[in-house]
Coordinates of C-alpha atoms in Angstrom, one line a residue:
Chain A
M113 CA -2.5 -4.0 30.2
K114 CA -5.6 -6.0 29.3
E115 CA -5.1 -9.7 28.7
T116 CA -6.7 -9.4 25.2
E117 CA -4.6 -6.4 24.1
I118 CA -2.5 -7.0 20.9
P119 CA 0.6 -5.1 19.8
Q120 CA 0.2 -2.3 17.3
G121 CA 0.3 -3.2 13.6
F122 CA -0.8 -6.8 13.9
K123 CA -4.3 -8.2 13.2
T124 CA -6.4 -11.3 13.4
L125 CA -8.3 -12.6 10.5
L126 CA -11.6 -14.1 11.6
P127 CA -13.2 -17.1 9.9
K128 CA -14.9 -15.3 7.0
E129 CA -11.8 -13.2 6.2
A130 CA -9.5 -16.1 6.7
L131 CA -11.5 -18.1 4.2
E132 CA -11.6 -15.3 1.7
I133 CA -7.9 -14.6 1.9
G134 CA -7.3 -18.3 1.6
E135 CA -9.4 -18.2 -1.6
I136 CA -7.2 -15.5 -3.1
F137 CA -4.1 -17.5 -2.3
R138 CA -5.8 -20.6 -3.8
I139 CA -6.6 -18.8 -7.1
F140 CA -3.1 -17.4 -7.4
E141 CA -1.6 -20.8 -6.7
K142 CA -3.8 -22.5 -9.3
V143 CA -2.6 -20.0 -12.0
I144 CA 1.0 -20.0 -11.1
R145 CA 1.2 -23.8 -11.1
Q146 CA -0.2 -23.8 -14.7
W147 CA 2.9 -21.7 -15.6
G148 CA 5.2 -24.3 -14.1
Y149 CA 6.2 -22.6 -10.9
L150 CA 6.9 -24.6 -7.7
P151 CA 6.4 -23.6 -4.1
V152 CA 9.1 -22.9 -1.5
I153 CA 8.6 -22.2 2.1
P154 CA 11.5 -20.2 3.5
P155 CA 12.0 -20.0 7.3
T156 CA 10.3 -17.2 9.1
I157 CA 13.6 -16.2 10.7
E158 CA 17.1 -15.9 9.2
Y159 CA 20.3 -14.3 10.3
L160 CA 19.9 -10.5 10.0
N161 CA 23.0 -10.5 7.9
T162 CA 21.2 -12.4 5.1
F163 CA 19.0 -9.3 4.6
K164 CA 21.4 -6.6 5.6
K165 CA 24.1 -7.5 3.1
I166 CA 21.5 -6.9 0.4
D167 CA 20.2 -3.6 1.7
E168 CA 21.4 -1.8 4.8
S169 CA 17.9 -0.5 5.5
F170 CA 16.7 -4.0 6.4
E171 CA 18.5 -3.5 9.7
E172 CA 16.2 -0.6 10.6
L173 CA 13.1 -2.3 9.2
S174 CA 13.5 -5.8 10.7
F175 CA 12.3 -7.2 14.0
K176 CA 15.5 -8.4 15.5
L177 CA 16.3 -11.0 18.1
V178 CA 19.5 -12.4 19.5
D179 CA 20.0 -16.1 18.7
K180 CA 20.7 -17.6 22.1
R181 CA 22.7 -20.4 20.6
T182 CA 25.1 -18.4 18.6
G183 CA 24.8 -14.9 20.0
R184 CA 24.2 -13.5 16.5
L185 CA 21.4 -11.3 15.5
I186 CA 18.5 -13.0 13.7
S187 CA 15.6 -11.2 12.0
V188 CA 12.0 -12.0 11.3
R189 CA 11.8 -11.8 7.5
P190 CA 11.3 -8.3 6.2
D191 CA 11.4 -9.4 2.6
F192 CA 11.2 -12.8 0.8
T193 CA 13.4 -12.1 -2.2
P194 CA 16.8 -12.3 -0.3
Q195 CA 15.7 -15.6 1.2
I196 CA 14.8 -17.0 -2.2
A197 CA 18.2 -15.9 -3.5
R198 CA 20.0 -17.6 -0.6
I199 CA 18.0 -20.8 -1.1
V200 CA 18.8 -20.9 -4.8
A201 CA 22.5 -20.3 -4.2
S202 CA 22.7 -22.9 -1.4
S203 CA 20.2 -25.7 -2.4
F204 CA 20.4 -25.4 -6.2
K205 CA 24.2 -25.1 -6.6
S206 CA 24.5 -27.1 -9.8
E207 CA 21.0 -27.6 -11.2
A208 CA 20.6 -25.9 -14.5
P209 CA 18.5 -22.7 -14.7
P210 CA 15.8 -21.5 -15.1
F211 CA 14.2 -21.9 -11.7
R212 CA 10.6 -20.9 -11.2
F213 CA 9.4 -20.5 -7.6
Y214 CA 6.5 -19.0 -5.8
Y215 CA 5.9 -18.4 -2.1
K216 CA 3.1 -17.2 0.1
G217 CA 3.2 -15.8 3.6
S218 CA 3.8 -12.7 5.6
I219 CA 6.7 -10.3 5.8
F220 CA 7.3 -8.3 8.9
R221 CA 8.5 -4.7 9.1
D222 CA 8.9 -2.7 12.2
S223 CA 7.4 0.5 10.9
K224 CA 4.4 2.6 11.6
G225 CA 1.0 1.3 10.5
D226 CA 0.8 -2.3 9.6
R227 CA 3.8 -4.4 10.7
E228 CA 2.8 -7.7 9.1
F229 CA 1.9 -8.0 5.4
P230 CA 0.6 -11.1 3.6
Q231 CA 2.3 -11.6 0.3
F232 CA 2.2 -13.9 -2.7
G233 CA 5.4 -13.8 -4.7
V234 CA 6.9 -15.2 -7.9
E235 CA 10.5 -15.4 -8.8
L236 CA 12.0 -16.5 -12.2
I237 CA 15.6 -17.1 -11.8
G238 CA 18.4 -17.7 -14.2
A239 CA 17.0 -16.0 -17.3
D240 CA 18.3 -12.6 -18.3
D241 CA 16.2 -12.1 -21.4
I242 CA 13.5 -9.5 -21.3
E243 CA 11.2 -12.3 -22.2
A244 CA 11.5 -13.5 -18.5
D245 CA 10.3 -10.1 -17.2
A246 CA 7.5 -10.2 -19.7
E247 CA 6.6 -13.6 -18.4
V248 CA 6.4 -12.3 -14.8
V249 CA 4.2 -9.5 -15.9
S250 CA 2.0 -11.9 -17.9
V251 CA 1.7 -14.1 -14.8
I252 CA 0.5 -11.1 -12.8
V253 CA -2.1 -10.1 -15.5
N254 CA -3.4 -13.7 -15.5
M255 CA -3.6 -14.0 -11.8
L256 CA -5.4 -10.7 -11.4
R257 CA -7.8 -11.5 -14.3
E258 CA -8.6 -14.8 -12.7
L259 CA -9.8 -12.8 -9.7
G260 CA -12.1 -10.9 -12.0
L261 CA -10.0 -7.7 -12.0
K262 CA -9.6 -5.8 -15.2
S263 CA -8.8 -2.1 -14.9
F264 CA -5.4 -2.5 -13.1
Q265 CA -2.3 -0.9 -14.5
I266 CA 1.2 -2.2 -14.4
D267 CA 3.5 0.8 -14.2
I268 CA 6.9 0.0 -15.6
G269 CA 10.2 1.8 -15.0
H270 CA 13.9 1.0 -15.3
V271 CA 16.7 1.5 -12.8
G272 CA 19.3 1.7 -15.5
F273 CA 17.5 4.6 -17.1
I274 CA 17.7 6.7 -14.0
D275 CA 21.3 5.7 -13.5
G276 CA 22.0 6.8 -17.0
V277 CA 20.2 10.1 -16.4
I278 CA 22.2 10.8 -13.2
E279 CA 25.5 10.2 -15.1
E280 CA 24.4 12.3 -18.0
L281 CA 23.4 15.2 -15.8
N282 CA 26.5 14.9 -13.7
I283 CA 24.5 14.8 -10.4
P284 CA 27.2 14.6 -7.7
D285 CA 27.3 11.4 -5.7
E286 CA 26.2 12.9 -2.4
K287 CA 23.2 14.5 -4.0
K288 CA 21.9 11.5 -5.9
E289 CA 19.6 10.4 -3.1
K290 CA 18.0 13.8 -2.8
F291 CA 17.5 14.0 -6.6
I292 CA 15.9 10.5 -6.6
S293 CA 13.6 11.4 -3.8
L294 CA 12.5 14.6 -5.5
L295 CA 11.9 12.6 -8.7
S296 CA 9.8 10.0 -6.9
S297 CA 7.4 12.7 -5.6
K298 CA 7.4 14.4 -9.0
D299 CA 8.2 17.5 -7.0
L300 CA 8.7 20.1 -9.8
S301 CA 9.4 23.1 -7.6
G302 CA 11.7 21.0 -5.4
I303 CA 13.7 20.1 -8.5
E304 CA 13.8 23.7 -9.7
L305 CA 15.3 24.7 -6.3
F306 CA 17.7 21.8 -6.5
S307 CA 18.8 22.9 -10.0
E308 CA 19.4 26.4 -8.7
E309 CA 21.3 25.3 -5.7
N310 CA 23.6 23.2 -8.0
N311 CA 23.9 26.0 -10.6
F312 CA 22.7 23.6 -13.4
P313 CA 23.1 25.2 -16.8
I314 CA 20.0 25.6 -19.0
E315 CA 20.5 22.4 -21.1
I316 CA 20.5 20.3 -17.9
R317 CA 17.4 22.1 -16.6
T318 CA 15.6 21.5 -19.9
K319 CA 16.5 17.8 -19.8
I320 CA 15.2 17.5 -16.3
E321 CA 12.0 19.1 -17.4
V322 CA 11.6 16.5 -20.1
L323 CA 12.5 13.7 -17.6
L324 CA 9.8 14.8 -15.2
D325 CA 7.2 14.3 -18.0
L326 CA 8.4 10.9 -19.0
Y327 CA 5.4 8.9 -17.8
G328 CA 2.4 7.6 -19.7
K329 CA 1.7 5.2 -22.6
A330 CA 4.4 3.5 -24.6
T331 CA 5.0 6.6 -26.8
I332 CA 7.0 8.2 -24.0
L333 CA 9.8 5.7 -24.8
N334 CA 10.4 7.5 -28.0
R335 CA 10.5 10.8 -26.3
A336 CA 13.0 9.4 -23.8
E337 CA 15.2 8.2 -26.6
K338 CA 15.3 11.6 -28.2
T339 CA 16.5 13.4 -25.0
F340 CA 18.7 10.9 -23.2
K341 CA 21.2 9.3 -25.6
N342 CA 23.8 7.9 -23.2
R343 CA 24.5 4.1 -23.4
K344 CA 22.6 3.2 -20.3
C345 CA 19.5 5.1 -21.1
I346 CA 19.4 3.8 -24.7
K347 CA 19.8 0.2 -23.4
A348 CA 17.0 0.7 -21.0
T349 CA 14.6 2.2 -23.5
E350 CA 15.4 -0.5 -26.0
T351 CA 14.7 -3.2 -23.4
L352 CA 11.4 -1.6 -22.5
K353 CA 10.4 -1.3 -26.1
K354 CA 11.1 -4.9 -26.6
M355 CA 9.1 -5.8 -23.5
F356 CA 6.2 -3.7 -24.7
E357 CA 6.2 -5.5 -28.1
I358 CA 6.0 -8.9 -26.3
L359 CA 3.3 -7.7 -24.0
K360 CA 1.4 -6.3 -26.9
T361 CA 1.4 -9.7 -28.7
Y362 CA 0.0 -11.2 -25.5
G363 CA -2.8 -8.6 -25.7
F364 CA -1.9 -6.8 -22.4
E365 CA -1.1 -3.3 -23.8
E366 CA -4.2 -1.8 -22.2
N367 CA -2.8 -2.7 -18.8
I368 CA 0.7 -1.3 -19.3
I369 CA 2.0 2.2 -18.7
F370 CA 5.5 3.5 -18.2
D371 CA 7.2 5.8 -15.9
L372 CA 10.9 6.6 -16.6
S373 CA 11.1 9.5 -14.2
E374 CA 11.1 7.6 -11.0
R375 CA 13.4 5.1 -9.4
R376 CA 11.2 2.8 -7.3
G377 CA 11.6 -0.7 -6.0
M378 CA 14.2 -1.9 -3.6
K379 CA 17.9 -1.2 -3.6
Y380 CA 18.7 -4.6 -5.0
H381 CA 16.7 -4.0 -8.2
S382 CA 19.0 -3.6 -11.2
G383 CA 16.8 -3.4 -14.3
I384 CA 13.1 -3.0 -15.0
T385 CA 10.9 -2.4 -12.0
F386 CA 7.2 -2.1 -11.8
E387 CA 4.3 -1.4 -9.5
I388 CA 0.7 -2.6 -9.9
F389 CA -2.2 -0.1 -9.4
H390 CA -5.9 -0.3 -9.4
P391 CA -8.2 2.7 -9.6
M392 CA -10.1 1.5 -6.5
V393 CA -7.1 1.3 -4.2
G394 CA -5.0 4.4 -3.5
I395 CA -1.7 2.5 -2.8
S396 CA 0.1 0.0 -5.1
I397 CA -1.1 -3.5 -4.8
G398 CA 2.2 -5.1 -5.8
S399 CA 5.6 -4.5 -7.2
G400 CA 8.6 -6.2 -8.6
G401 CA 11.5 -6.1 -11.0
R402 CA 14.8 -7.5 -12.1
Y403 CA 17.6 -8.2 -9.6
D404 CA 20.6 -9.5 -11.4
N405 CA 23.3 -9.0 -8.7
L406 CA 21.4 -10.3 -5.7
I407 CA 22.0 -14.1 -5.9
K408 CA 25.7 -13.5 -6.7
S409 CA 26.2 -12.1 -3.2
F410 CA 25.1 -15.6 -1.9
G411 CA 27.6 -17.4 -4.2
R412 CA 25.9 -18.3 -7.4
N413 CA 25.9 -15.8 -10.3
L414 CA 22.3 -15.9 -11.7
P415 CA 20.2 -13.1 -13.1
A416 CA 16.6 -13.0 -11.8
T417 CA 13.3 -11.2 -11.9
G418 CA 10.1 -11.5 -9.9
T419 CA 7.2 -9.9 -8.2
S420 CA 5.3 -9.8 -4.9
I421 CA 1.7 -9.0 -4.5
R422 CA 0.1 -7.6 -1.4
I423 CA -2.7 -9.9 -0.5
D424 CA -4.2 -7.5 2.1
R425 CA -4.6 -4.8 -0.5
I426 CA -6.0 -7.3 -3.1
Y427 CA -8.5 -8.3 -0.4
E428 CA -9.5 -4.8 0.4
L429 CA -10.1 -4.2 -3.3
L430 CA -12.2 -7.3 -3.8
K431 CA -14.2 -6.4 -0.7
K432 CA -14.9 -3.0 -2.1
K433 CA -16.0 -4.6 -5.4
A434 CA -18.1 -7.2 -3.4
A435 CA -16.4 -9.7 -5.6
L436 CA -15.7 -12.2 -3.0
N437 CA -18.5 -13.7 -1.1
I438 CA -17.5 -17.0 0.3
K439 CA -20.1 -18.8 2.4
L440 CA -18.9 -20.3 5.6
P441 CA -18.9 -24.1 5.5
R442 CA -22.1 -24.4 7.5
D443 CA -24.5 -27.0 6.1
I444 CA -25.7 -29.2 8.9
Y445 CA -25.6 -29.1 12.7
I446 CA -26.3 -32.4 14.4
I447 CA -27.8 -32.5 17.9
D448 CA -27.9 -35.9 19.5
T449 CA -29.9 -36.4 22.8
N450 CA -28.7 -39.9 23.5
K451 CA -24.9 -39.9 22.9
E452 CA -24.5 -43.5 24.1
L453 CA -25.9 -44.8 20.8
K454 CA -23.1 -43.2 18.7
K455 CA -25.7 -42.5 16.1
A456 CA -24.6 -38.9 15.6
Y457 CA -21.1 -40.0 14.8
E458 CA -22.3 -42.4 12.1
V459 CA -24.8 -40.1 10.5
A460 CA -22.3 -37.2 10.4
K461 CA -19.6 -39.5 8.9
T462 CA -22.0 -40.6 6.1
L463 CA -23.2 -37.1 5.4
R464 CA -19.6 -35.8 5.2
K465 CA -18.8 -38.6 2.7
K466 CA -21.7 -37.3 0.6
G467 CA -20.1 -33.9 0.5
F468 CA -21.9 -32.0 3.3
N469 CA -20.2 -29.9 6.0
V470 CA -21.3 -31.3 9.2
A471 CA -20.6 -30.2 12.8
R472 CA -21.9 -31.7 16.0
D473 CA -23.4 -30.0 19.0
I474 CA -21.7 -32.0 21.8
V475 CA -22.5 -29.4 24.5
K476 CA -25.2 -30.5 27.0
R477 CA -28.2 -28.3 27.0
P478 CA -31.9 -28.3 26.0
V479 CA -32.6 -29.3 22.4
E480 CA -34.5 -26.1 21.5
K481 CA -31.6 -24.1 22.8
S482 CA -29.1 -26.1 20.6
I483 CA -31.3 -25.5 17.6
E484 CA -31.4 -21.8 18.2
I485 CA -27.6 -21.7 18.5
A486 CA -27.1 -23.7 15.3
F487 CA -29.1 -21.0 13.3
N488 CA -27.3 -18.2 15.1
K489 CA -24.0 -19.7 14.1
G490 CA -25.3 -19.7 10.5
F491 CA -26.0 -23.3 9.9
Q492 CA -28.6 -24.0 7.3
F493 CA -30.1 -27.1 8.8
A494 CA -30.2 -28.7 12.2
I495 CA -30.9 -32.4 12.7
V496 CA -32.0 -33.8 16.0
L497 CA -31.4 -37.5 16.6
N498 CA -33.2 -39.5 19.3
P499 CA -35.6 -36.7 20.2
R500 CA -37.1 -37.5 23.7
E501 CA -40.8 -37.4 22.7
H502 CA -40.4 -39.3 19.4
G503 CA -38.8 -42.7 19.7
N504 CA -37.0 -43.9 16.5
K505 CA -37.5 -40.7 14.8
F506 CA -35.4 -37.7 13.9
I507 CA -36.1 -34.0 13.3
V508 CA -34.8 -31.9 10.4
C509 CA -35.3 -28.2 10.6
S510 CA -34.2 -24.9 9.2
T511 CA -35.4 -21.4 10.2
K512 CA -38.3 -22.0 7.8
F513 CA -39.5 -25.6 8.3
R514 CA -39.5 -28.4 10.8
K515 CA -40.1 -32.1 9.8
I516 CA -40.2 -35.2 11.9
E517 CA -39.4 -38.4 10.1
K518 CA -39.0 -42.1 10.9
E519 CA -35.4 -43.4 11.1
G520 CA -34.4 -45.9 8.4
N521 CA -33.3 -49.5 9.1
S522 CA -29.6 -48.4 8.6
T523 CA -27.6 -45.2 8.9
E524 CA -27.4 -45.2 5.1
E525 CA -31.2 -45.3 4.9
T526 CA -31.6 -42.6 7.5
V527 CA -29.1 -40.3 5.7
N528 CA -30.8 -40.8 2.4
R529 CA -34.1 -39.6 4.0
I530 CA -32.3 -36.7 5.5
I531 CA -30.9 -35.7 2.1
E532 CA -34.3 -36.1 0.5
I533 CA -35.7 -33.6 3.0
L534 CA -32.8 -31.2 2.5
E535 CA -33.3 -31.3 -1.2
E536 CA -37.0 -30.5 -0.9
H537 CA -36.1 -27.3 1.0
Chain B
M140 CA -13.1 6.0 -6.0
D141 CA -14.6 5.4 -9.5
R142 CA -13.0 5.8 -12.8
D143 CA -14.9 8.8 -14.2
R144 CA -15.1 11.0 -11.2
I145 CA -12.2 13.1 -9.9
T146 CA -12.2 13.9 -6.2
F147 CA -10.4 17.0 -4.9
A148 CA -9.5 17.3 -1.2
L149 CA -9.5 21.0 -0.3
P150 CA -8.3 22.5 2.9
K151 CA -10.6 24.5 5.2
G152 CA -9.3 27.8 6.2
R153 CA -6.9 30.3 4.8
L154 CA -6.0 28.5 1.6
L155 CA -9.5 27.7 0.5
E156 CA -10.5 30.8 -1.4
K157 CA -7.2 30.9 -3.4
A158 CA -7.6 27.2 -4.1
V159 CA -11.1 27.7 -5.6
E160 CA -9.9 30.7 -7.6
L161 CA -7.1 28.6 -9.0
L162 CA -9.4 25.7 -9.9
L163 CA -11.7 28.1 -11.7
K164 CA -8.9 29.2 -13.9
A165 CA -8.4 25.6 -14.8
E166 CA -12.1 25.5 -15.7
I167 CA -13.1 23.5 -12.6
D168 CA -15.9 25.2 -10.7
A169 CA -15.6 24.5 -7.0
S170 CA -17.2 27.8 -5.8
Q171 CA -20.0 26.0 -3.9
V172 CA -17.5 25.0 -1.2
L173 CA -17.3 28.6 -0.2
E174 CA -21.0 28.8 0.6
K175 CA -21.7 28.9 4.3
T176 CA -23.1 25.5 4.9
R177 CA -22.2 22.5 7.1
K178 CA -21.8 20.3 4.1
L179 CA -18.4 18.7 3.6
I180 CA -18.9 16.9 0.3
F181 CA -19.9 18.8 -2.9
E182 CA -20.5 17.5 -6.3
N183 CA -20.3 19.3 -9.7
G184 CA -20.6 17.0 -12.7
K185 CA -17.6 14.9 -13.0
Y186 CA -15.9 16.5 -10.0
R187 CA -16.3 16.0 -6.3
F188 CA -14.9 18.3 -3.7
I189 CA -14.3 17.4 -0.1
L190 CA -13.6 19.9 2.7
V191 CA -11.1 18.7 5.2
K192 CA -8.6 20.0 7.8
P193 CA -5.4 21.2 6.2
F194 CA -3.4 18.5 8.1
D195 CA -5.7 15.8 6.7
V196 CA -5.5 16.7 3.0
S197 CA -2.5 14.5 2.2
T198 CA -3.9 11.6 4.3
Y199 CA -7.1 11.6 2.1
V200 CA -4.9 11.8 -1.0
Y201 CA -2.4 9.1 0.1
H202 CA -5.1 6.6 0.7
G203 CA -6.9 7.4 -2.5
A204 CA -10.1 8.8 -0.9
A205 CA -9.3 11.8 -3.0
D206 CA -7.4 11.8 -6.3
L207 CA -6.0 15.3 -5.9
G208 CA -5.6 17.8 -3.1
I209 CA -4.4 21.2 -2.3
A210 CA -2.4 21.7 0.9
G211 CA 0.5 23.7 2.3
K212 CA 4.0 22.3 2.0
D213 CA 4.2 22.6 5.8
V214 CA 1.4 20.1 6.5
I215 CA 2.4 17.8 3.6
E216 CA 6.0 17.6 4.9
E217 CA 4.8 17.0 8.5
K218 CA 2.7 14.1 7.4
G219 CA 5.5 12.7 5.2
L220 CA 3.2 10.5 3.1
D221 CA 4.1 9.2 -0.4
V222 CA 2.1 11.4 -2.7
Y223 CA 3.0 13.2 -5.9
E224 CA 3.6 16.9 -5.5
P225 CA 3.9 18.2 -9.1
I226 CA 3.0 21.9 -8.8
D227 CA 4.0 24.7 -6.4
L228 CA 0.8 26.9 -6.4
K229 CA 2.8 29.8 -5.1
F230 CA 0.0 31.2 -2.8
G231 CA -0.4 30.7 0.9
F232 CA 3.1 31.8 1.6
C233 CA 4.3 31.3 5.2
R234 CA 7.4 30.2 7.1
L235 CA 7.9 27.6 9.7
C236 CA 10.1 29.5 12.3
V237 CA 11.8 29.0 15.6
A238 CA 10.8 31.9 17.9
E239 CA 11.7 32.9 21.4
P240 CA 10.8 35.6 23.9
V241 CA 12.5 38.9 23.2
D242 CA 13.8 39.0 26.7
I243 CA 15.3 35.5 26.8
S244 CA 18.5 35.3 28.9
E245 CA 20.5 33.2 26.4
P246 CA 19.5 34.1 22.9
Y247 CA 19.2 31.3 20.2
D248 CA 22.4 30.2 18.6
I249 CA 22.1 26.9 17.0
E250 CA 25.9 26.4 16.9
K251 CA 26.0 26.5 20.7
L252 CA 22.9 24.4 21.5
S253 CA 23.0 20.8 22.5
F254 CA 19.4 20.6 23.6
I255 CA 16.3 22.6 22.9
K256 CA 12.8 22.5 24.4
V257 CA 10.1 23.7 22.0
A258 CA 6.4 23.6 21.7
T259 CA 4.9 23.0 18.2
K260 CA 2.2 21.7 16.0
F261 CA 4.9 20.2 13.7
P262 CA 6.7 17.7 15.8
K263 CA 8.1 15.6 12.9
I264 CA 9.6 18.5 10.9
T265 CA 10.9 20.0 14.2
D266 CA 12.5 16.8 15.3
K267 CA 14.1 16.1 11.9
Y268 CA 15.5 19.7 11.7
F269 CA 17.1 19.8 15.1
R270 CA 18.5 16.3 14.9
S271 CA 20.0 17.0 11.5
K272 CA 21.9 19.9 13.2
G273 CA 23.0 17.6 16.1
V274 CA 20.7 19.3 18.6
H275 CA 18.5 17.1 20.8
P276 CA 15.0 18.5 20.8
E277 CA 12.5 17.9 23.5
I278 CA 9.2 18.5 21.8
I279 CA 5.9 19.4 23.4
E280 CA 3.2 18.8 20.9
L281 CA 0.3 21.3 21.0
Y282 CA -2.7 21.7 18.7
G283 CA -3.1 25.5 18.8
S284 CA -2.1 28.7 20.6
V285 CA 1.5 27.7 20.5
E286 CA 2.6 31.3 21.0
I287 CA 1.7 31.2 24.7
A288 CA 3.9 28.3 25.6
P289 CA 7.0 30.4 26.4
L290 CA 4.9 33.0 28.3
L291 CA 3.7 30.2 30.7
E292 CA 7.2 28.8 30.8
L293 CA 6.0 25.5 29.3
T294 CA 8.9 25.7 26.9
D295 CA 11.7 28.2 26.2
R296 CA 10.9 28.4 22.5
I297 CA 8.3 27.5 19.9
V298 CA 8.3 26.3 16.3
D299 CA 5.3 27.8 14.5
L300 CA 4.0 29.2 11.2
V301 CA 4.6 32.9 10.6
Q302 CA 2.8 34.9 7.9
T303 CA 3.2 38.5 8.9
G304 CA 4.9 38.2 12.2
S305 CA 2.3 40.2 14.1
T306 CA 1.0 37.3 16.3
M307 CA 4.6 36.7 17.4
K308 CA 5.1 40.3 18.2
A309 CA 1.9 40.6 20.1
N310 CA 3.1 37.8 22.3
G311 CA 6.5 39.1 23.0
L312 CA 8.3 36.7 20.6
R313 CA 10.9 37.2 17.9
E314 CA 11.8 34.9 15.0
V315 CA 15.3 33.5 15.3
D316 CA 15.5 30.7 12.6
T317 CA 13.6 29.5 9.6
I318 CA 13.0 25.8 9.2
L319 CA 10.8 25.7 6.1
V320 CA 9.3 28.1 3.6
S321 CA 5.9 26.9 2.7
T322 CA 3.4 27.6 -0.1
A323 CA 0.4 25.7 -1.3
R324 CA 1.0 22.6 -3.4
L325 CA -1.1 20.5 -5.7
I326 CA -0.8 16.9 -4.6
V327 CA -1.8 13.8 -6.5
N328 CA -2.5 10.2 -5.4
R329 CA -0.1 7.8 -7.1
A330 CA -2.7 5.3 -8.2
S331 CA -4.9 8.0 -9.6
L332 CA -2.1 9.3 -11.8
K333 CA -1.4 5.8 -13.1
T334 CA -4.9 4.5 -13.5
K335 CA -6.8 7.7 -14.4
Y336 CA -3.8 8.7 -16.3
E337 CA -5.3 10.7 -19.1
R338 CA -7.7 12.8 -17.1
V339 CA -5.4 13.4 -14.2
K340 CA -2.3 14.2 -16.3
D341 CA -4.5 16.6 -18.4
L342 CA -5.6 18.3 -15.2
V343 CA -2.1 18.7 -13.8
G344 CA -1.1 20.0 -17.2
R345 CA -3.8 22.6 -17.3
I346 CA -2.9 23.9 -13.9
K347 CA 0.8 24.0 -14.8
E348 CA -0.1 26.0 -17.9
I349 CA -1.7 28.6 -15.7
Y350 CA 1.6 29.1 -13.9
L351 CA 3.7 29.1 -17.0
S352 CA 1.5 31.8 -18.5
G353 CA 1.8 33.8 -15.3
N354 CA -2.0 34.1 -15.0
I355 CA -2.2 33.9 -11.3
S356 CA -2.4 36.4 -8.4
K357 CA -0.1 35.6 -5.6

């Protein structure tokens, strides 16, 4: 193995990428704080059980370790939401809801492809009204618009609707999973085969046919109501209609579509679920939904709803659009040939106070070499203090000009001269 | 991927002609992909067609490099990617079979096997199938000429696609089990269906219509 080899599925972000990803986080944070959400930083590692009790599949997905101190299995977080639920149930036992939290960081999943995913997430806890779900969707729309994105679609479904359908169609328990997976790939012929295998009568087949077509604009909600009239389905469609009305008054209807024919989301989702899509990215850039029974399993009975956004995919999208172009903080590079005088330190300090990014050369080598390196590293200007052949002078240069100037009587004066020269160029 | 243009990923090889024929019925003219050229990307108004290996169709579609694609159920299943698969196009019929030499000393009986050594181009489907039956498979992954593996005693058996069965026969093999029956499918990128909803849904609807009206040769 080479010393520089890294494990599969993990990557390094180099300075430009790191700055740009940081900028996405900064913009999201700015918006979410305006909505009154507060940050939490959950630990990177928790007992495996915290995740597993919510969804067995986390056991398979997690990176697991043995905690030497207790002998119990611990897991590198495969999902933030169970952690937030635990935190609310343990640290906010008696505080009155609602709670509005956001988090940023990576989740880790031991699967093929990427194994670390940067996320930004939002949770609104303690409100069961559909208005809460509408708030989460509004927050997403605002955050994405703040990044300059417009043509994204939020694709909304409802777990309760599919549950109602499964009951109404009398799908046997052991076949539910198969049915749900056929639905989620809209596999018409697979469903036909499934209907044949189960000897479904014609009424059921017709209903399934309608079900498979229940995606699109809000009008599909009416179609859904006409076919699926059981209590669960009606409740789900009514909820979605109400939500759409709210989102319409916010002016977001263009960004909203519905899909009642799929059950997406995690196992812990209990009501509406959604995914966020953009025409320039083939895979969903975020998802979320309501999880009313999750926090209860940690000891406090609170309804909740939330979302998480995949920052890596947002980044990929913004790069394709060339919408992010952050300059590296590379204004001035100071080269000092006589370090004993501490001049460089003082000049750099004063320039930084005035708002410039200033780095010092420090490495011993010929001045011309240092200047060349400064420009190779992307610095705009290089300043040489105490140049050998010019006593009491300094040099300011860029790739386009070079100017030799007399030092001032004080650091302040010298810096002012430097700034004058920078402004001329 | 821009909003107005729809990109189709089409498979090189045996499904291509039928795929073009089908698209033509849906008023999409992709006939230029049949011309003998080295080009892999073709444009026709608001449509773009890319020619890729059958195994790669669902990869292009999953990642959104193509909005729609046509590929056999066999290769879609083998890749196992999350794409929509709304229509069985009915052509390109074949079976993924287990086959063994006609003169094998202990003929295939899945009830009695605890272990099987097979060569295949479809390691994932093969692995899943045998493990679901409680049989431990040792899989040798090959990219072609799978039929010769038993002749050279690389493996006892193979898992491979069968259309007429003549290749099997010519190599002294017989089919003993069917893992999957495959036909060509229309597949759709999830984001495309949601964000280019009107155009893509209309397209899928048009192709579905062709099948409902029975206007297709198998």
